[in-house]
Amino acid sequence: MERTIATEEGKRLAEEMKAIFLETSAKQNQAVSDVFHKLLLEIEKADGNMHDKTNCSVC
């Protein structure tokens, strides 16, 4: 499989952007569901942090 971005370059960019780094291949169906699962976990974590910091009675 030919890589579009080298692993080390992806890790470096993710670190620079303060993001997580996950390798996946939609073409070969490798780790695709893992990416969505991790994304949902990160959204839930961020959402929980937002509720702790707000005084919104509607939320």
CSV table of C-alpha atoms in Angstrom, one decimal, residues 17-58:
chain,number,residue,atom,x,y,z
A,17,MET,CA,-2.1,20.7,16.0
A,18,LYS,CA,-2.7,19.1,19.5
A,19,ALA,CA,-4.8,16.4,17.8
A,20,ILE,CA,-4.9,12.7,18.1
A,21,PHE,CA,-3.1,10.6,15.4
A,22,LEU,CA,-4.8,7.4,14.0
A,23,GLU,CA,-3.8,5.5,10.9
A,24,THR,CA,-6.6,4.1,8.8
A,25,SER,CA,-7.3,3.0,5.3
A,26,ALA,CA,-10.9,3.4,3.9
A,27,LYS,CA,-9.7,1.6,0.7
A,28,GLN,CA,-8.7,-1.5,2.7
A,29,ASN,CA,-11.3,-1.0,5.4
A,30,GLN,CA,-8.6,-0.9,8.1
A,31,ALA,CA,-9.4,0.8,11.4
A,32,VAL,CA,-12.2,2.9,9.9
A,33,SER,CA,-14.7,2.1,12.7
A,34,ASP,CA,-11.9,2.7,15.3
A,35,VAL,CA,-11.6,6.3,14.0
A,36,PHE,CA,-15.3,7.0,14.4
A,37,HIS,CA,-15.4,5.4,17.8
A,38,LYS,CA,-12.4,7.5,19.0
A,39,LEU,CA,-14.1,10.6,17.5
A,40,LEU,CA,-17.3,10.0,19.4
A,41,LEU,CA,-15.3,9.4,22.7
A,42,GLU,CA,-13.5,12.7,22.1
A,43,ILE,CA,-16.8,14.6,21.4
A,44,GLU,CA,-18.3,13.1,24.6
A,45,LYS,CA,-15.3,14.1,26.6
A,46,ALA,CA,-15.3,17.7,25.2
A,47,ASP,CA,-19.1,17.9,25.7
A,48,GLY,CA,-18.7,16.9,29.4
A,49,ASN,CA,-16.1,19.5,29.9
A,50,MET,CA,-18.3,22.2,28.4
A,51,HIS,CA,-21.2,21.3,30.7
A,52,ASP,CA,-18.9,21.6,33.7
A,53,LYS,CA,-17.8,25.1,32.7
A,54,THR,CA,-21.2,26.7,31.9
A,55,ASN,CA,-24.1,27.9,33.9
A,56,CYS,CA,-26.6,27.4,31.2
A,57,SER,CA,-30.0,26.2,32.5
A,58,VAL,CA,-31.2,25.1,29.1
